[in-house]
Amino acid sequence: MSNFIRFLQTLDYMRLVVGICILVDGYPLIFFFRETLKLAPGSTAFTAIALAAGLVLMIPFTVLRRLYRPNLTMFWMGVGFLLLCIFYMFVYNGVPGFKEYDKDMIYFAYIFIFLFLLINIPNDVIRVFIPVVILFTLVSNLALVYSLMTNPSWAIGQRATITLGDGDDGSGNPHAFARNAFMGVIACVIWTVRPQTGFIFRLLALFSAVFNVAILVLTQTRSSIVALILALMFFMFFNVRPAQIRSTVRGLFKPVPIITIIVGIVGLMFFFRRYYDAYAILYGYVIGFVERNMENIYALLGMKVKGTQATLDASAANRSVSALFFSNVLVGHLHMLILGFGYKFLYLDVPIMEALTNMGVLGFILFGGLNIMILYHSVRIMRTNPNPLNTFLAYFYMLVLVQLFTNGRPNEIAFWFPLALMIRFMGVEHLFPAYLSDRPALIDSEQFEVVPTTQAT
């Protein structure tokens, strides 16, 4: 009977994590149902309903009866920045004739509801978080592949994405699919190297990681590639030591690892022989990606490519213009940065810079300070690996960190759903029950697990 109850609890925790995934990483599946299956092409209402469904799935049976303590410093900094954005929107708006009050307030409402529900979600979701993320990202990747295969207007060489609404052929949001693939890679690697993972599940996670890397290459998003390289560097720095290398090499000569390696090599050889075109496509994407980025470097250096002057691509050129605008502000209008130019005054495509330019010094301190704290906890977590969820969030933040300087706006839900998840779980690992930790604390932490609603844990 106790095993059956535990099984039901596991299913309930999985429901909660699916709700979280819909909010943090739901756009690939939303675009699939909206555009590929033609349920509601170009409908923002469909997107809002799908996100609302994710919020409903996140409601635990103990809602309002058990609260869990987030990182309070990060919590108040995040809430402070969001409230400042709302205040600026109504009092100090930088867009003449601004008419999107209702839409933006809906976005802010979703963020606040998401953060509130996270505080109600039990810490035990840590047990099922990584497997659910692996399955969720895998399904999203398969939906993308199906969409590409059934889209007659998509051609090899275009970025892997789902065409939105009545957009041009190949248009869409590849960053959403790149984020999904990045999350899948991180989750699969964590589950693969975790000692408690069984052989079959480790093998499946390994192949799923390779699939995610392939999707990441097809999306051709620089921010995700850079974030993956950064995450790999941190992983190698904190987890690879000479003694570990020797231990790993000795472990490779045991029966199970040898069988795994042989099966993996044979599987890859068979795959590439059977689907050589897939290998050629990936190779072409990698070469094209390198050539485009090298041309940006040549353009910055004023060099020529094949006898003609190298030019920046559209996104790099936009950030170049943003940097020029910001430098002009520093030189001639420095006083404007005290209060900023107003809510959404200018889209700089560099969120951390826009937080200062549009929201002033206070907005920059709140938004920048929050991210500095998350970065601090991320590095600490990478070093200690306290539990799978926190380790996943630490490496996932590498993508958020890169995007702080490359794309988006500081008030977008694409930023704040991951940030809210990190506010809830980062820096409070000592409050989790010991059985959730891969490295149990020396003190009994169960006393911090749950309290009635008159207190927060």
Short mmCIF file of C-alpha atoms in Angstrom, two decimals, residues 6 13 65 75 88 96 103 127 136 143-144 148 150 152 162 174 203 215 221 238 255 276 295-296 352 364 381 397:
data_model
loop_
_atom_site.label_atom_id
_atom_site.label_comp_id
_atom_site.label_asym_id
_atom_site.label_seq_id
_atom_site.Cartn_x
_atom_site.Cartn_y
_atom_site.Cartn_z
CA ARG A 6 4.41 6.69 -3.28
CA TYR A 13 5.01 15.56 -8.67
CA ARG A 65 -1.59 25.27 3.30
CA PHE A 75 12.85 37.19 -4.31
CA TYR A 88 7.28 52.98 -15.15
CA PRO A 96 4.54 57.84 -27.20
CA LYS A 103 -1.06 42.81 -22.86
CA ARG A 127 13.04 13.52 -7.41
CA PHE A 136 9.39 17.04 -22.33
CA ALA A 143 7.44 17.77 -32.83
CA LEU A 144 9.93 20.15 -34.46
CA LEU A 148 10.09 20.40 -40.67
CA THR A 150 5.83 18.12 -43.32
CA PRO A 152 7.04 21.95 -48.01
CA ILE A 162 8.25 26.46 -37.06
CA PRO A 174 14.55 29.46 -33.46
CA LEU A 203 21.97 4.85 -22.50
CA ILE A 215 18.69 20.13 -32.94
CA THR A 221 21.54 30.27 -32.56
CA PHE A 238 34.62 21.45 -11.49
CA PRO A 255 32.17 -5.20 -18.65
CA TYR A 276 24.31 9.47 -44.37
CA GLU A 295 32.45 36.85 -41.36
CA ASN A 296 31.14 38.88 -38.38
CA ILE A 352 21.33 44.23 -19.15
CA PHE A 364 19.93 48.24 -13.29
CA ILE A 381 26.24 24.69 -7.15
CA TYR A 397 21.61 29.79 -16.16
#
